[in-house]
Amino acid sequence: GNSVTQMEGPVTLSEEAFLTINCTYTATGYPSLFWYVQYPGEGLQLLLKATKADDKGSNKGFEATYRKETTSFHLEKGSVQVSDSAVYFCAAKGSSNTGKLIFGQGTTLQVKP
Amino acid sequence: DAGVTQSPTHLIKTRGQQVTLRCSPKSGHDTVSWYQQALGQGPQFIFQYYEEEERQRGNFPDRFSGHQFPNYSSELNVNALLLGDSALYLCASSWNSYPGELFFGEGSRLTVL
């Protein structure tokens, strides 16, 4: 079946550092890929998405590129801020029309001033 | 515009009891999905409701059941509670036309003693 694997956390960075959170997936066909973020005390929010190979999703300075050849969707940001501290989830959705998402286990990011 | 609202936010039950969790979707959304999130893990898909029917189901036993009402709100019922059912239960709503772009509530934290 489909699965999503994220790098283990927590990830601790200083403000303005470069961020990469690795995500790989296994799926039949061509899934859509997502990054969701959970800020402290809040519900999960969609951060960005990509629906086909080589698509780049971007939002709030974050980017991720759908790499079919490496089955990856790594999250990057050039300069993190303290306000980016949160738990980040990578997720995949199969090609059916339903909204069933397969989530990774989440990666906690802590940014220190 | 209210987002996804869930109730109750916290509840404690004992083994063998039954629980009902409630969800009101974001205004305009017609599809509701339920996820179970264990501590330190990513959300696991339970089922999805669209047009008052269960459209897709994850790998959960029949003790987990649900309902969607004509106003698109939804309930999750869990019978014969087990200790392992302790988790955060998340409701997510979406437009049927944009599956995968989920809007999550803050969840109902269930503790089974």
Short mmCIF file of C-alpha atoms in Angstrom, two decimals:
data_model
loop_
_atom_site.label_atom_id
_atom_site.label_comp_id
_atom_site.label_asym_id
_atom_site.label_seq_id
_atom_site.Cartn_x
_atom_site.Cartn_y
_atom_site.Cartn_z
CA GLY A 1 0.00 0.00 0.00
CA ASN A 2 0.92 3.67 -0.06
CA SER A 3 3.24 5.01 2.60
CA VAL A 4 5.08 8.22 3.49
CA THR A 5 8.35 8.43 5.40
CA GLN A 6 9.75 11.61 6.92
CA MET A 7 13.07 12.34 8.51
CA GLU A 8 13.18 11.89 12.26
CA GLY A 9 12.95 14.94 14.43
CA PRO A 10 13.21 17.10 16.30
CA VAL A 11 15.10 19.49 14.10
CA THR A 12 16.61 22.45 15.92
CA LEU A 13 17.87 25.44 13.95
CA SER A 14 18.96 28.98 14.62
CA GLU A 15 16.95 31.82 13.11
CA GLU A 16 17.83 32.51 9.43
CA ALA A 17 19.26 29.01 8.94
CA PHE A 18 18.41 26.88 5.90
CA LEU A 19 15.80 24.19 6.43
CA THR A 20 15.35 20.84 4.74
CA ILE A 21 12.88 18.21 5.91
CA ASN A 22 13.09 15.03 3.89
CA CYS A 23 10.02 13.14 2.71
CA THR A 24 9.80 10.06 0.52
CA TYR A 25 6.75 8.13 -0.57
CA THR A 26 5.77 4.77 -1.99
CA ALA A 27 2.62 4.68 -4.07
CA THR A 28 1.08 3.12 -7.11
CA GLY A 29 0.37 5.52 -9.91
CA TYR A 30 0.93 9.22 -9.50
CA PRO A 31 -0.16 10.52 -6.11
CA SER A 32 -0.68 14.15 -5.20
CA LEU A 33 1.71 15.31 -2.49
CA PHE A 34 1.18 17.75 0.36
CA TRP A 35 2.88 19.38 3.29
CA TYR A 36 0.72 20.20 6.29
CA VAL A 37 1.86 22.21 9.31
CA GLN A 38 0.61 22.13 12.89
CA TYR A 39 1.48 25.20 14.94
CA PRO A 40 1.28 24.89 18.74
CA GLY A 41 -2.32 24.91 19.90
CA GLU A 42 -3.74 24.94 16.38
CA GLY A 43 -5.17 22.45 13.91
CA LEU A 44 -3.32 21.09 10.90
CA GLN A 45 -3.10 23.53 8.00
CA LEU A 46 -2.25 22.92 4.38
CA LEU A 47 1.12 24.52 3.66
CA LEU A 48 1.68 23.58 0.02
CA LYS A 49 0.92 20.93 -2.56
CA ALA A 50 2.03 19.46 -5.88
CA THR A 51 -0.11 17.28 -8.09
CA LYS A 52 2.27 15.98 -10.75
CA ALA A 53 5.93 15.22 -11.35
CA ASP A 54 8.28 18.24 -11.41
CA ASP A 55 5.60 20.53 -9.94
CA LYS A 56 6.90 22.89 -7.28
CA GLY A 57 4.59 23.86 -4.44
CA SER A 58 5.38 27.05 -2.53
CA ASN A 59 3.89 29.12 0.27
CA LYS A 60 5.19 31.42 3.03
CA GLY A 61 8.76 31.01 1.78
CA PHE A 62 8.58 27.22 1.88
CA GLU A 63 9.07 25.13 -1.27
CA ALA A 64 8.88 21.47 -2.22
CA THR A 65 9.40 19.82 -5.63
CA TYR A 66 7.68 16.60 -6.68
CA ARG A 67 10.53 14.30 -7.76
CA LYS A 68 9.13 11.18 -9.37
CA GLU A 69 12.54 9.66 -10.09
CA THR A 70 13.48 9.71 -6.40
CA THR A 71 9.88 9.49 -5.07
CA SER A 72 10.59 12.49 -2.87
CA PHE A 73 8.96 15.75 -1.83
CA HIS A 74 11.47 17.46 0.44
CA LEU A 75 10.44 20.66 2.21
CA GLU A 76 12.87 23.59 2.10
CA LYS A 77 13.08 27.15 3.33
CA GLY A 78 15.99 29.47 2.83
CA SER A 79 15.77 31.39 6.11
CA VAL A 80 13.65 30.12 8.99
CA GLN A 81 12.07 32.29 11.64
CA VAL A 82 11.11 31.55 15.23
CA SER A 83 7.47 31.64 14.10
CA ASP A 84 8.13 28.61 11.84
CA SER A 85 8.46 26.40 14.92
CA ALA A 86 5.82 23.72 14.42
CA VAL A 87 5.26 20.09 13.46
CA TYR A 88 5.42 19.43 9.72
CA PHE A 89 3.64 16.50 8.07
CA CYS A 90 4.21 15.18 4.59
CA ALA A 91 1.19 13.47 3.02
CA ALA A 92 0.22 11.65 -0.17
CA LYS A 93 -3.13 11.15 -1.85
CA GLY A 94 -3.81 8.50 -4.44
CA SER A 95 -5.27 9.27 -7.84
CA SER A 96 -8.84 8.49 -6.77
CA ASN A 97 -11.27 11.34 -6.26
CA THR A 98 -11.54 10.79 -2.54
CA GLY A 99 -9.57 12.76 0.00
CA LYS A 100 -7.86 9.91 1.83
CA LEU A 101 -4.42 11.16 2.79
CA ILE A 102 -1.53 9.01 3.96
CA PHE A 103 0.56 11.02 6.43
CA GLY A 104 4.13 10.68 7.54
CA GLN A 105 4.91 10.61 11.24
CA GLY A 106 5.66 14.34 11.43
CA THR A 107 8.85 16.29 12.03
CA THR A 108 9.11 18.80 14.84
CA LEU A 109 10.99 21.97 13.98
CA GLN A 110 12.26 24.27 16.71
CA VAL A 111 13.82 27.56 15.67
CA LYS A 112 15.85 29.42 18.28
CA PRO A 113 16.47 33.18 18.17
CA ASP B 1 -16.18 32.50 8.69
CA ALA B 2 -15.91 29.71 11.23
CA GLY B 3 -13.51 26.96 10.38
CA VAL B 4 -13.95 23.33 11.32
CA THR B 5 -15.31 22.97 14.84
CA GLN B 6 -15.20 19.82 16.93
CA SER B 7 -16.75 18.85 20.23
CA PRO B 8 -15.98 17.93 22.89
CA THR B 9 -12.35 19.04 23.03
CA HIS B 10 -11.43 16.58 25.76
CA LEU B 11 -13.17 13.57 27.24
CA ILE B 12 -12.37 10.61 29.45
CA LYS B 13 -14.10 7.24 29.13
CA THR B 14 -13.59 3.79 30.56
CA ARG B 15 -13.04 0.56 28.67
CA GLY B 16 -16.20 -0.86 27.13
CA GLN B 17 -18.01 2.46 26.97
CA GLN B 18 -19.18 4.19 23.84
CA VAL B 19 -18.31 7.70 22.64
CA THR B 20 -19.71 10.14 20.09
CA LEU B 21 -17.61 12.95 18.66
CA ARG B 22 -19.07 15.78 16.61
CA CYS B 23 -17.83 17.94 13.78
CA SER B 24 -19.12 20.97 11.93
CA PRO B 25 -17.32 21.52 8.63
CA LYS B 26 -16.06 24.79 7.27
CA SER B 27 -18.81 26.78 5.61
CA GLY B 28 -19.38 25.60 2.04
CA HIS B 29 -17.60 22.27 2.45
CA ASP B 30 -19.51 19.12 1.57
CA THR B 31 -17.07 16.35 2.51
CA VAL B 32 -15.96 15.29 5.99
CA SER B 33 -13.11 12.95 6.87
CA TRP B 34 -12.09 11.59 10.24
CA TYR B 35 -8.54 10.79 11.32
CA GLN B 36 -7.02 9.26 14.44
CA GLN B 37 -3.72 10.70 15.63
CA ALA B 38 -1.77 8.83 18.29
CA LEU B 39 0.81 10.76 20.29
CA GLY B 40 3.89 11.47 18.21
CA GLN B 41 2.41 9.97 15.06
CA GLY B 42 0.81 11.25 11.91
CA PRO B 43 -2.96 11.14 11.44
CA GLN B 44 -4.45 7.81 10.31
CA PHE B 45 -7.48 7.86 8.01
CA ILE B 46 -10.64 6.38 9.55
CA PHE B 47 -13.32 7.17 6.94
CA GLN B 48 -14.80 9.85 4.74
CA TYR B 49 -18.39 10.97 4.26
CA TYR B 50 -19.88 12.63 1.21
CA GLU B 51 -23.57 13.08 0.41
CA GLU B 52 -24.41 11.39 3.72
CA GLU B 53 -22.70 8.17 2.66
CA GLU B 54 -19.46 6.58 3.79
CA ARG B 55 -17.36 6.88 0.65
CA GLN B 56 -14.08 5.37 1.77
CA ARG B 57 -12.83 3.61 4.87
CA GLY B 58 -9.41 3.07 6.33
CA ASN B 59 -8.16 0.05 8.25
CA PHE B 60 -10.35 0.46 11.33
CA PRO B 61 -12.73 -2.10 12.86
CA ASP B 62 -16.50 -1.90 12.69
CA ARG B 63 -16.52 -0.49 16.22
CA PHE B 64 -15.81 2.81 14.46
CA SER B 65 -18.86 4.18 12.70
CA GLY B 66 -20.03 7.53 11.52
CA HIS B 67 -22.76 9.61 10.10
CA GLN B 68 -23.15 12.71 7.99
CA PHE B 69 -26.22 14.90 8.28
CA PRO B 70 -27.97 16.93 5.55
CA ASN B 71 -26.22 20.10 6.80
CA TYR B 72 -22.87 18.30 6.19
CA SER B 73 -22.01 18.03 9.88
CA SER B 74 -20.77 14.64 11.02
CA GLU B 75 -20.42 12.33 13.99
CA LEU B 76 -17.87 9.67 14.80
CA ASN B 77 -19.00 6.86 17.09
CA VAL B 78 -16.71 4.37 18.75
CA ASN B 79 -18.22 1.38 20.57
CA ALA B 80 -16.67 -0.98 23.11
CA LEU B 81 -13.75 1.35 23.79
CA LEU B 82 -10.28 -0.11 24.22
CA LEU B 83 -7.27 1.45 25.91
CA GLY B 84 -5.67 1.67 22.47
CA ASP B 85 -8.42 3.99 21.26
CA SER B 86 -6.90 6.80 23.33
CA ALA B 87 -5.86 9.40 20.77
CA LEU B 88 -6.61 12.76 19.22
CA TYR B 89 -9.51 12.46 16.78
CA LEU B 90 -9.37 14.95 13.96
CA CYS B 91 -12.16 16.02 11.69
CA ALA B 92 -11.27 17.49 8.31
CA SER B 93 -13.58 19.06 5.78
CA SER B 94 -13.09 19.78 2.10
CA TRP B 95 -14.85 20.52 -1.15
CA ASN B 96 -15.50 17.37 -3.14
CA SER B 97 -13.91 19.13 -6.13
CA TYR B 98 -10.61 19.59 -4.26
CA PRO B 99 -9.95 16.36 -2.42
CA GLY B 100 -6.73 16.42 -0.47
CA GLU B 101 -7.02 20.10 0.43
CA LEU B 102 -8.27 19.44 3.90
CA PHE B 103 -9.22 21.93 6.60
CA PHE B 104 -8.74 20.41 10.03
CA GLY B 105 -10.37 21.07 13.35
CA GLU B 106 -8.29 21.15 16.53
CA GLY B 107 -9.46 17.71 17.47
CA SER B 108 -11.12 15.83 20.30
CA ARG B 109 -8.70 14.31 22.80
CA LEU B 110 -10.07 10.94 23.97
CA THR B 111 -8.58 9.18 26.97
CA VAL B 112 -9.73 5.64 27.72
CA LEU B 113 -9.01 4.36 31.23
#
